[in-house]
Short mmCIF file of C-alpha atoms in Angstrom, two decimals:
data_model
loop_
_atom_site.label_atom_id
_atom_site.label_comp_id
_atom_site.label_asym_id
_atom_site.label_seq_id
_atom_site.Cartn_x
_atom_site.Cartn_y
_atom_site.Cartn_z
CA MET H 1 92.00 -28.29 3.95
CA GLY H 2 91.98 -25.79 6.79
CA ASN H 3 92.85 -22.91 4.47
CA ALA H 4 90.27 -23.90 1.89
CA SER H 5 87.46 -24.13 4.42
CA SER H 6 88.22 -20.67 5.73
CA ILE H 7 87.69 -18.94 2.37
CA GLU H 8 84.34 -17.11 2.33
CA PRO H 9 82.43 -17.98 -0.89
CA THR H 10 80.91 -14.99 -2.67
CA LYS H 11 78.23 -14.57 -5.31
CA THR H 12 78.58 -12.12 -8.20
CA ILE H 13 75.50 -10.48 -9.76
CA PHE H 14 75.53 -8.19 -12.81
CA LEU H 15 73.13 -5.24 -12.94
CA ASP H 16 71.79 -2.87 -15.59
CA ILE H 17 71.17 0.51 -13.94
CA ASP H 18 69.69 2.93 -16.49
CA GLY H 19 71.89 1.42 -19.19
CA LYS H 20 75.01 1.41 -17.03
CA LYS H 21 76.49 -1.99 -16.22
CA GLU H 22 77.40 -2.59 -12.56
CA LYS H 23 78.63 -5.61 -10.63
CA ILE H 24 77.96 -6.47 -6.98
CA MET H 25 79.42 -9.24 -4.84
CA PHE H 26 78.10 -10.61 -1.57
CA SER H 27 78.48 -13.66 0.64
CA ARG H 28 75.86 -16.26 1.39
CA HIS H 29 75.61 -14.85 4.93
CA CYS H 30 74.21 -11.54 3.68
CA GLY H 31 70.52 -10.94 4.37
CA SER H 32 67.91 -9.60 1.97
CA ARG H 33 68.21 -6.15 3.52
CA ASP H 34 71.99 -6.13 3.01
CA ILE H 35 71.58 -7.01 -0.68
CA HIS H 36 68.86 -4.35 -1.05
CA ASP H 37 71.17 -1.72 0.46
CA LEU H 38 74.07 -2.82 -1.75
CA ILE H 39 71.98 -2.44 -4.92
CA ALA H 40 70.59 0.89 -3.68
CA HIS H 41 74.14 2.15 -3.23
CA ALA H 42 75.11 0.99 -6.71
CA ALA H 43 72.02 2.68 -8.15
CA GLY H 44 72.72 5.93 -6.31
CA VAL H 45 69.41 5.92 -4.42
CA SER H 46 68.59 5.92 -0.71
CA ARG H 47 68.34 2.67 1.20
CA TYR H 48 64.60 3.34 1.67
CA ALA H 49 63.88 3.25 -2.05
CA GLU H 50 61.74 0.44 -3.43
CA ILE H 51 63.98 -1.71 -5.61
CA SER H 52 63.01 -4.49 -8.00
CA LEU H 53 65.03 -6.68 -10.36
CA LYS H 54 63.92 -8.21 -13.65
CA ASP H 55 65.76 -10.78 -15.70
CA SER H 56 66.12 -10.69 -19.48
CA ALA H 57 62.71 -12.39 -19.84
CA GLY H 58 61.02 -9.64 -17.80
CA ALA H 59 60.41 -11.85 -14.74
CA PHE H 60 60.89 -10.41 -11.26
CA VAL H 61 63.91 -11.68 -9.32
CA SER H 62 63.71 -11.95 -5.51
CA LEU H 63 66.34 -9.98 -3.56
CA ASN H 64 67.84 -12.67 -1.36
CA PRO H 65 71.12 -14.61 -1.07
CA THR H 66 69.70 -17.49 -3.14
CA MET H 67 68.96 -15.35 -6.20
CA PRO H 68 70.17 -17.00 -9.45
CA ILE H 69 73.62 -16.05 -10.73
CA ASN H 70 73.58 -14.21 -14.07
CA THR H 71 76.25 -13.16 -16.57
CA GLN H 72 77.61 -9.84 -17.78
CA SER H 73 75.75 -10.32 -21.05
CA SER H 74 72.41 -10.88 -19.30
CA PRO H 75 72.33 -8.44 -16.34
CA TYR H 76 69.30 -7.91 -14.13
CA LYS H 77 67.52 -4.63 -14.90
CA VAL H 78 67.20 -2.46 -11.78
CA THR H 79 64.10 -0.35 -11.16
CA SER H 80 64.00 1.96 -8.15
CA LYS H 81 61.44 4.30 -6.64
CA GLU H 82 62.04 6.62 -3.71
CA PRO H 83 59.39 6.49 -0.93
CA SER H 84 56.98 9.37 -0.63
CA PRO H 85 55.95 9.99 3.01
CA THR H 86 52.33 10.81 3.74
CA THR H 87 53.23 14.39 4.67
CA ASP H 88 56.10 16.75 4.00
CA SER H 89 59.13 15.58 5.95
CA SER H 90 61.73 17.75 7.61
CA ASN H 91 65.42 17.44 6.87
CA GLY H 92 65.91 15.32 9.97
CA ASP H 93 63.35 12.65 9.06
CA GLY H 94 65.77 10.61 6.96
CA GLU H 95 68.24 10.51 9.81
CA VAL H 96 65.49 9.51 12.24
CA PHE H 97 64.38 6.73 9.93
CA THR H 98 67.95 5.51 9.55
CA GLN H 99 68.26 5.35 13.29
CA VAL H 100 64.91 3.65 13.82
CA LEU H 101 64.72 1.06 11.05
CA SER H 102 68.40 0.05 11.12
CA GLN H 103 67.94 -1.81 14.38
CA VAL H 104 64.30 -1.52 15.40
CA ALA H 105 64.31 -5.31 15.59
CA SER H 106 62.87 -6.26 18.37
CA GLN H 107 63.70 -4.52 21.48
CA PHE H 108 65.26 -4.65 24.98
CA ASN H 109 65.50 -5.22 28.79
CA ASN H 110 65.86 -3.83 32.23
CA HIS H 111 64.90 -6.03 35.11
CA PHE H 112 65.15 -4.49 38.53
CA SER H 113 66.31 -7.43 40.63
CA LYS H 114 65.55 -7.30 44.28
CA GLU H 115 69.18 -8.11 44.99
CA GLY H 116 70.15 -4.99 43.09
CA VAL H 117 67.83 -2.80 45.16
CA PHE H 118 68.26 -4.11 48.69
CA LYS H 119 71.45 -4.77 50.69
CA VAL H 120 73.75 -4.04 47.77
CA GLU H 121 76.86 -3.40 49.86
CA GLU H 122 76.36 -6.55 51.93
CA MET H 123 75.83 -8.61 48.81
CA LYS H 124 78.91 -7.12 47.10
CA THR H 125 81.08 -8.01 50.09
CA ASP H 126 79.68 -11.53 50.22
CA ILE H 127 80.11 -12.03 46.48
CA ALA H 128 83.67 -10.68 46.53
CA THR H 129 84.52 -13.14 49.30
CA ARG H 130 83.02 -16.03 47.37
CA LEU H 131 84.79 -14.96 44.19
CA SER H 132 88.15 -14.79 45.92
CA ALA H 133 87.62 -18.21 47.48
CA LEU H 134 86.70 -19.77 44.15
CA GLU H 135 89.70 -18.28 42.37
CA ARG H 136 92.12 -19.48 45.09
CA LYS H 137 90.55 -22.92 44.94
CA MET H 138 91.11 -23.12 41.19
CA GLU H 139 94.73 -21.96 41.47
CA LEU H 140 95.81 -24.14 44.38
CA GLU H 141 93.92 -27.40 44.17
CA GLY H 142 94.29 -28.37 40.49
CA LEU H 143 90.72 -29.41 40.01
CA LYS H 144 89.70 -31.93 37.41
CA ALA H 145 88.57 -30.64 34.02
CA VAL H 146 84.86 -30.92 34.74
CA GLU H 147 85.20 -29.23 38.12
CA ILE H 148 87.28 -26.44 36.63
CA GLU H 149 84.64 -25.78 34.00
CA LYS H 150 81.95 -25.62 36.66
CA CYS H 151 83.98 -23.17 38.73
CA LYS H 152 84.53 -20.98 35.68
CA ARG H 153 80.79 -20.79 35.15
CA ASP H 154 80.26 -19.96 38.82
CA ILE H 155 82.85 -17.17 38.66
CA SER H 156 81.26 -15.76 35.53
CA ASP H 157 77.86 -15.82 37.24
CA ILE H 158 79.22 -14.07 40.32
CA LYS H 159 80.89 -11.35 38.24
CA ASP H 160 77.61 -10.78 36.44
CA GLN H 161 75.81 -10.54 39.78
CA ILE H 162 78.24 -7.84 40.94
CA TRP H 163 77.66 -5.83 37.79
CA ASN H 164 73.92 -6.38 37.99
CA ALA H 165 73.82 -5.23 41.60
CA GLN H 166 75.59 -2.00 40.69
CA LYS H 167 73.58 -1.26 37.55
CA LYS H 168 70.33 -3.03 38.41
CA PHE H 169 70.58 -5.24 35.33
CA VAL H 170 69.78 -8.90 35.06
CA ASP H 171 71.97 -11.42 33.28
CA PHE H 172 70.74 -11.14 29.72
CA ASN H 173 73.39 -12.64 27.50
CA ARG H 174 72.81 -16.20 28.55
CA LEU H 175 69.91 -18.49 27.90
CA SER H 176 67.64 -19.25 30.80
CA ARG H 177 69.12 -22.23 32.60
CA ASP H 178 65.88 -24.17 32.27
CA THR H 179 62.62 -23.43 30.53
CA HIS H 180 59.90 -23.61 33.16
CA ILE H 181 57.71 -26.40 31.81
CA MET H 182 57.01 -28.32 34.96
CA ASN H 183 53.58 -29.60 35.87
CA ARG H 184 51.54 -26.58 37.00
CA LYS H 185 48.80 -28.46 38.87
CA GLN H 186 49.93 -27.00 42.17
CA THR H 187 49.44 -23.41 40.95
CA LEU H 188 46.09 -23.76 39.23
CA SER H 189 44.34 -22.62 42.39
CA THR H 190 45.92 -19.15 41.94
CA TYR H 191 44.53 -18.88 38.41
CA ARG H 192 41.04 -17.67 39.18
CA LYS H 193 38.31 -17.89 36.60
CA TYR H 194 36.94 -14.38 36.13
CA THR H 195 33.41 -13.74 34.98
CA LEU H 196 33.62 -11.23 32.16
CA SER H 197 30.88 -8.68 31.64
CA GLN H 198 29.32 -8.33 28.20
CA GLU H 199 30.85 -4.86 28.01
CA THR H 200 34.35 -6.30 28.58
CA ILE H 201 33.74 -9.08 26.04
CA GLU H 202 32.87 -6.52 23.35
CA TYR H 203 35.62 -4.11 24.39
CA LEU H 204 38.17 -6.92 24.08
CA LYS H 205 37.50 -7.01 20.32
CA GLN H 206 38.50 -3.36 19.83
CA PRO H 207 41.95 -1.96 18.90
CA THR H 208 41.35 0.72 21.56
CA PHE H 209 41.37 -1.87 24.37
CA ASP H 210 43.27 -0.52 27.40
CA ILE H 211 45.74 -3.26 28.37
CA TRP H 212 47.02 -1.37 31.45
CA HIS H 213 43.85 -1.99 33.49
CA TRP H 214 44.37 -5.72 33.91
CA GLU H 215 46.32 -7.78 36.42
CA PRO H 216 48.33 -10.84 35.25
CA ASN H 217 45.69 -13.37 36.34
CA GLU H 218 42.99 -11.33 34.63
CA MET H 219 45.03 -11.30 31.42
CA LEU H 220 45.26 -15.10 31.62
CA SER H 221 41.47 -15.32 31.83
CA LEU H 222 41.08 -12.93 28.90
CA LEU H 223 43.45 -15.04 26.78
CA GLU H 224 41.47 -18.13 27.73
CA HIS H 225 38.24 -16.38 26.67
CA MET H 226 39.73 -15.46 23.26
CA PHE H 227 40.66 -19.08 22.50
CA HIS H 228 37.19 -20.28 23.52
CA GLU H 229 35.32 -17.51 21.68
CA LEU H 230 37.20 -18.10 18.41
CA GLY H 231 36.34 -21.81 18.55
CA LEU H 232 39.98 -22.87 18.89
CA VAL H 233 39.35 -25.03 21.96
CA ALA H 234 36.76 -27.00 20.01
CA GLU H 235 38.81 -27.02 16.78
CA PHE H 236 41.90 -28.56 18.39
CA ASN H 237 39.99 -30.50 21.06
CA ILE H 238 41.95 -28.73 23.81
CA ASN H 239 41.48 -29.86 27.39
CA PRO H 240 40.49 -26.66 29.29
CA ILE H 241 42.87 -27.55 32.14
CA THR H 242 45.70 -28.02 29.63
CA LEU H 243 44.91 -24.59 28.19
CA LYS H 244 45.22 -23.06 31.67
CA ARG H 245 48.56 -24.81 32.24
CA PHE H 246 49.81 -23.66 28.84
CA PHE H 247 49.04 -20.00 29.56
CA LEU H 248 50.54 -20.24 33.06
CA CYS H 249 53.71 -21.74 31.63
CA VAL H 250 53.90 -19.08 28.92
CA GLN H 251 53.49 -16.35 31.53
CA GLU H 252 56.29 -17.86 33.62
CA ASN H 253 58.64 -17.86 30.63
CA TYR H 254 58.34 -14.15 29.92
CA ARG H 255 60.97 -12.15 31.79
CA ASN H 256 60.19 -9.06 33.81
CA ASN H 257 61.56 -6.64 31.19
CA PRO H 258 60.31 -3.05 30.87
CA PHE H 259 58.95 -3.75 27.36
CA HIS H 260 59.30 -7.38 26.27
CA ASN H 261 57.24 -8.90 29.05
CA PHE H 262 54.00 -10.84 29.49
CA ARG H 263 51.89 -7.68 29.16
CA HIS H 264 53.44 -7.08 25.72
CA CYS H 265 52.56 -10.69 24.84
CA PHE H 266 48.96 -10.05 25.89
CA CYS H 267 48.90 -6.71 24.05
CA VAL H 268 50.00 -8.29 20.75
CA THR H 269 47.59 -11.22 21.12
CA GLN H 270 44.66 -8.92 21.93
CA MET H 271 45.41 -6.79 18.86
CA MET H 272 45.41 -9.93 16.70
CA TYR H 273 42.08 -10.93 18.27
CA GLY H 274 40.77 -7.44 17.46
CA MET H 275 41.97 -7.63 13.84
CA ILE H 276 40.36 -11.06 13.42
CA HIS H 277 37.01 -9.54 14.40
CA LEU H 278 37.55 -6.21 12.65
CA CYS H 279 38.47 -7.83 9.32
CA HIS H 280 36.23 -10.91 9.68
CA LEU H 281 39.25 -13.11 9.05
CA TRP H 282 37.21 -16.27 9.72
CA GLU H 283 35.62 -15.65 6.31
CA VAL H 284 38.95 -16.03 4.47
CA MET H 285 40.90 -18.29 6.84
CA THR H 286 40.34 -21.63 8.53
CA ARG H 287 40.17 -22.03 12.30
CA GLU H 288 43.53 -23.76 12.03
CA ASP H 289 44.94 -20.56 10.52
CA LEU H 290 43.40 -18.48 13.32
CA GLY H 291 44.85 -20.85 15.92
CA ILE H 292 48.31 -20.48 14.39
CA LEU H 293 47.98 -16.68 14.41
CA MET H 294 46.84 -16.51 18.04
CA THR H 295 49.36 -19.04 19.37
CA ALA H 296 52.23 -17.36 17.52
CA CYS H 297 51.27 -14.04 19.13
CA VAL H 298 51.18 -15.63 22.59
CA CYS H 299 54.65 -17.17 22.10
CA HIS H 300 56.36 -14.59 19.88
CA ASP H 301 58.74 -13.11 22.51
CA LEU H 302 59.14 -15.98 24.99
CA ASP H 303 62.22 -15.63 27.24
CA HIS H 304 63.22 -12.36 25.54
CA PRO H 305 66.38 -11.13 27.35
CA GLY H 306 65.58 -7.49 26.60
CA TYR H 307 68.61 -6.91 24.37
CA ASN H 308 68.15 -7.00 20.61
CA ASN H 309 69.69 -9.13 17.88
CA THR H 310 72.35 -6.53 17.16
CA TYR H 311 73.62 -6.78 20.71
CA GLN H 312 73.47 -10.59 20.65
CA ILE H 313 75.60 -10.68 17.50
CA ASN H 314 78.09 -7.96 18.49
CA ALA H 315 78.56 -9.41 21.98
CA ARG H 316 78.80 -12.96 20.57
CA THR H 317 76.31 -14.25 23.11
CA GLU H 318 75.27 -17.85 23.50
CA LEU H 319 72.13 -17.15 21.46
CA ALA H 320 74.09 -15.67 18.56
CA ILE H 321 76.52 -18.58 18.57
CA ARG H 322 73.74 -21.16 18.74
CA TYR H 323 71.80 -19.68 15.81
CA ASN H 324 74.80 -18.52 13.71
CA ASP H 325 73.81 -14.82 13.95
CA ILE H 326 70.57 -15.53 12.04
CA SER H 327 67.57 -14.05 13.92
CA PRO H 328 68.93 -15.41 17.23
CA LEU H 329 66.12 -14.01 19.38
CA GLU H 330 63.27 -15.13 17.13
CA ASN H 331 64.76 -18.61 16.80
CA HIS H 332 65.04 -18.77 20.58
CA HIS H 333 61.40 -17.71 21.06
CA CYS H 334 60.35 -20.58 18.76
CA ALA H 335 62.53 -23.07 20.60
CA VAL H 336 61.09 -22.11 23.99
CA ALA H 337 57.53 -22.26 22.63
CA PHE H 338 57.91 -25.83 21.41
CA LYS H 339 59.82 -26.81 24.53
CA ILE H 340 56.70 -25.82 26.47
CA LEU H 341 54.46 -27.70 24.03
CA SER H 342 56.68 -30.78 24.37
CA ASN H 343 55.34 -31.20 27.90
CA PRO H 344 52.07 -33.21 27.75
CA GLU H 345 50.71 -31.16 30.67
CA CYS H 346 50.96 -27.98 28.54
CA ASN H 347 50.49 -29.30 25.00
CA ILE H 348 47.33 -27.66 23.69
CA PHE H 349 47.81 -29.51 20.37
CA ALA H 350 48.10 -32.96 21.95
CA ASN H 351 44.83 -34.15 20.38
CA VAL H 352 45.53 -33.25 16.75
CA ASP H 353 46.94 -35.74 14.25
CA LYS H 354 50.59 -35.71 13.15
CA ASP H 355 50.00 -33.96 9.84
CA THR H 356 47.97 -31.20 11.49
CA PHE H 357 50.61 -30.67 14.16
CA LYS H 358 53.29 -30.52 11.48
CA ARG H 359 51.37 -27.72 9.74
CA ILE H 360 50.78 -25.91 13.03
CA ARG H 361 54.46 -26.10 14.01
CA ALA H 362 55.58 -24.84 10.60
CA GLY H 363 53.04 -22.02 10.70
CA ILE H 364 53.92 -20.81 14.21
CA THR H 365 57.64 -20.94 13.43
CA MET H 366 57.14 -19.00 10.20
CA LEU H 367 55.18 -16.25 11.97
CA ILE H 368 57.53 -15.83 14.93
CA LEU H 369 60.56 -15.63 12.62
CA ALA H 370 58.69 -12.98 10.59
CA THR H 371 58.74 -10.63 13.61
CA ASP H 372 62.46 -9.98 13.05
CA MET H 373 62.40 -6.39 11.76
CA ALA H 374 65.50 -7.11 9.68
CA ARG H 375 63.09 -8.91 7.32
CA HIS H 376 60.57 -6.05 7.18
CA GLY H 377 61.37 -4.86 3.65
CA GLU H 378 61.48 -8.38 2.24
CA ILE H 379 58.10 -9.36 3.69
CA MET H 380 56.35 -6.11 2.72
CA ASP H 381 57.69 -6.22 -0.85
CA ASN H 382 56.41 -9.78 -1.18
CA PHE H 383 53.00 -8.80 0.22
CA LYS H 384 52.66 -5.87 -2.21
CA MET H 385 53.33 -8.21 -5.12
CA LYS H 386 50.60 -10.57 -3.85
CA LEU H 387 48.07 -7.71 -3.92
CA GLU H 388 48.45 -7.25 -7.67
CA PRO H 389 46.30 -7.65 -9.65
CA GLU H 390 44.09 -9.29 -6.99
CA PHE H 391 44.91 -11.09 -3.76
CA ASP H 392 44.32 -14.85 -3.98
CA TYR H 393 43.16 -16.24 -0.63
CA LYS H 394 43.28 -19.77 -2.03
CA ASN H 395 47.00 -19.51 -2.74
CA LYS H 396 48.97 -20.88 0.24
CA ASP H 397 51.98 -18.64 -0.36
CA SER H 398 49.77 -15.55 -0.51
CA LEU H 399 47.91 -16.52 2.66
CA ASP H 400 51.18 -17.22 4.50
CA THR H 401 52.47 -13.79 3.50
CA LEU H 402 49.26 -12.16 4.76
CA LYS H 403 49.62 -13.94 8.11
CA MET H 404 53.22 -12.75 8.42
CA VAL H 405 52.14 -9.16 7.76
CA LEU H 406 49.30 -9.45 10.30
CA ILE H 407 51.58 -10.59 13.14
CA LYS H 408 54.03 -7.83 12.20
CA CYS H 409 51.21 -5.28 12.45
CA CYS H 410 50.15 -6.56 15.85
CA ASP H 411 53.72 -6.75 17.19
CA ILE H 412 54.36 -3.02 16.64
CA SER H 413 50.79 -1.74 16.93
CA ASN H 414 51.01 0.27 20.16
CA GLU H 415 50.58 3.63 18.41
CA VAL H 416 47.26 2.41 16.96
CA ARG H 417 45.83 2.59 20.47
CA PRO H 418 44.72 5.83 22.20
CA MET H 419 47.52 8.10 23.46
CA GLU H 420 46.93 7.27 27.12
CA VAL H 421 47.46 3.58 26.28
CA SER H 422 50.29 3.91 23.77
CA GLU H 423 52.53 6.53 25.35
CA PRO H 424 53.54 4.48 28.44
CA TRP H 425 54.83 1.82 26.03
CA VAL H 426 57.23 4.39 24.53
CA ASP H 427 58.67 5.01 27.99
CA CYS H 428 59.07 1.27 28.51
CA LEU H 429 60.75 0.89 25.13
CA LEU H 430 63.17 3.76 25.74
CA GLU H 431 64.07 2.24 29.10
CA GLU H 432 65.15 -0.95 27.33
CA TYR H 433 66.98 1.06 24.66
CA PHE H 434 68.94 2.95 27.29
CA ASN H 435 69.82 -0.15 29.28
CA GLN H 436 71.21 -1.78 26.16
CA SER H 437 73.21 1.27 25.08
CA ASP H 438 74.63 1.68 28.59
CA ARG H 439 75.81 -1.89 28.53
CA GLU H 440 77.20 -1.52 25.00
CA LYS H 441 79.22 1.52 26.08
CA MET H 442 80.66 -0.42 29.02
CA GLU H 443 81.64 -3.32 26.77
CA GLY H 444 83.01 -1.16 23.96
CA LEU H 445 80.35 -2.29 21.48
CA PRO H 446 78.73 -0.14 18.76
CA VAL H 447 75.82 1.97 20.02
CA ALA H 448 72.86 2.88 17.81
CA PRO H 449 72.14 6.64 18.09
CA PHE H 450 68.41 6.02 18.51
CA MET H 451 69.16 3.95 21.63
CA ASP H 452 71.57 6.44 23.23
CA ARG H 453 70.03 8.25 26.20
CA ASP H 454 72.21 11.29 25.40
CA LYS H 455 70.84 11.65 21.87
CA VAL H 456 67.29 10.33 21.59
CA THR H 457 64.02 11.89 22.72
CA LYS H 458 60.51 10.51 22.72
CA PRO H 459 59.46 12.42 19.56
CA THR H 460 62.61 11.54 17.60
CA ALA H 461 62.23 7.90 18.60
CA GLN H 462 58.69 7.72 17.22
CA ILE H 463 58.26 10.12 14.28
CA GLY H 464 60.33 8.26 11.71
CA PHE H 465 59.07 4.87 12.86
CA ILE H 466 55.43 5.92 12.54
CA LYS H 467 55.90 7.80 9.27
CA PHE H 468 58.07 5.35 7.36
CA VAL H 469 57.24 1.95 8.90
CA LEU H 470 53.84 1.89 10.59
CA ILE H 471 51.72 4.08 8.31
CA PRO H 472 52.95 2.53 5.02
CA MET H 473 52.50 -0.99 6.42
CA PHE H 474 48.96 -0.43 7.72
CA GLU H 475 47.98 1.50 4.56
CA THR H 476 49.08 -1.51 2.51
CA VAL H 477 46.95 -3.86 4.64
CA ALA H 478 44.05 -1.41 4.29
CA LYS H 479 44.05 -2.08 0.54
CA LEU H 480 42.88 -5.58 1.42
CA PHE H 481 40.74 -4.62 4.43
CA PRO H 482 39.50 -1.00 3.95
CA VAL H 483 37.99 -0.90 7.46
CA ILE H 484 41.54 -0.61 8.81
CA ASP H 485 41.98 2.88 7.35
CA SER H 486 39.64 4.61 9.79
CA THR H 487 40.28 2.36 12.82
CA MET H 488 44.06 1.97 12.60
CA VAL H 489 45.69 4.18 9.96
CA GLU H 490 43.96 7.37 11.09
CA PRO H 491 45.09 6.95 14.75
CA LEU H 492 48.64 6.49 13.43
CA ARG H 493 48.41 9.78 11.50
CA ILE H 494 47.16 11.50 14.66
CA ALA H 495 50.05 10.02 16.67
CA ARG H 496 52.55 11.18 14.02
CA ASP H 497 51.19 14.73 14.13
CA ARG H 498 51.25 14.72 17.94
CA TYR H 499 54.91 13.73 18.09
CA GLU H 500 55.84 16.25 15.39
CA ASP H 501 54.16 18.99 17.44
CA MET H 502 56.02 17.75 20.50
CA LYS H 503 59.33 17.84 18.62
CA GLU H 504 58.66 21.37 17.37
CA LYS H 505 57.83 22.62 20.86
CA ASN H 506 60.95 20.99 22.29
CA SER H 507 63.13 22.67 19.64
CA MET H 508 61.73 26.18 20.22
CA PRO H 509 64.12 28.54 22.09
CA PRO H 510 62.92 29.61 25.53
CA PRO H 511 61.30 33.06 25.73
CA PRO H 512 63.56 35.88 26.99
CA SER H 513 63.44 36.47 30.72
CA GLN H 514 61.58 39.45 32.15
CA SER H 515 64.85 41.14 33.17
CA ASN H 516 66.16 40.92 29.62
CA LYS H 517 62.97 42.49 28.28
CA LYS H 518 63.33 45.50 30.60
CA LYS H 519 66.98 45.93 29.67
CA THR H 520 66.14 45.91 25.97
CA VAL H 521 63.55 48.65 26.44
CA THR H 522 66.05 50.77 28.38
CA GLU H 523 68.71 50.37 25.72
CA LYS H 524 66.32 51.57 23.05
#
């Protein structure tokens, strides 16, 4: 029985590639992207090629682990098309894209703990003393099983503190001990109600909104305004005090990471608010849909440890174990969101009926899970199919796909904003990249080249991502909402050109020194 259960079941699919019969095999644990890459390899095309399968009846077959098994006599016909970037690409673009898209998932942490900045030597001495005492206690006293387990956890925590103090890292590979969902009545006095000017109210609806000018409490008030202005408070009969507590609790459950922090949460939510107004989404969606979109944005990175899914899986962290290596971060964000909503003091959906809440929960979960960049190709391929011949807003599956694409756009929309707003985010992102790669090197884990501080630069980090991910995605959405082309796609093209110029300047050899010039003249 033990041997049988350890055998990994595989699925065999037969393919027809330009008249040549091929066979691929994969396990049920493979993702859609893995299967796509496997077929691309068999077809002799790049992993960025668009690939579609058709059965013998001419029907499209979805590229996922649940695809129907076929036979050698009825193979799936493979059609592939290489991507064509919006401008001529240099020889290094493919490598950049490989680096970026392979693990762009979701991004990354460096929390400068006060303990790591102040009195480091004193703390190290104190911690070493405590560690030694705990280890002697375990060896000499023969503690009971429960006590031993507790001491092991304490020792592990202390070792992490030593490492964190030296490297100024926080403990990232564990879940937060407790989600902060306590009653926030005592802190409501610190959450001032700001009076927003009409200029700010209108500016808040624009993709160019500068998110760096606002303090945390001001961002809370702006979020509150968005929910009121969109009619969500009235739609869900939300108690205004409960809404305040909800936002406070959300803010408290974002860690102080360089990138994945509460300001990023606000940034993504504000962009969604801007797209709702820019595209007049209330004309094609219900207020319930808008509420799901906005709440998913608010919660989409809750308790993000700052280290991506690849690290979680390779390091076999508690998150990866809990969620079986399947989108561990995104599943955790969902769990924390509904843990917060499980508290009556913070439950903004407390006054909706059971069926409505069931739809809301399913919708929020679907959207947060869609932010895993490992699913990017799958979601975009599905969306493109929904656009032909004409998008059907009345079809639930089509509308769900549109909502997934919208939250994806907002999640990685920084380069849509003006340069002075977007560029600081690149620095924050690289800081998280470098912290993760430093840790991976220490632990002997694989390091992605685009996260290695010795290999990546700001232009190389952005060019491929903008050219092959952002521009194609926003151009596809612009087919449905043409207004996006001038307000979002064009800024992306400008950003791409700016980084390409930056890369070219960085690669130019320095001019010869003045002394060399004089010597050359003399030699002649």
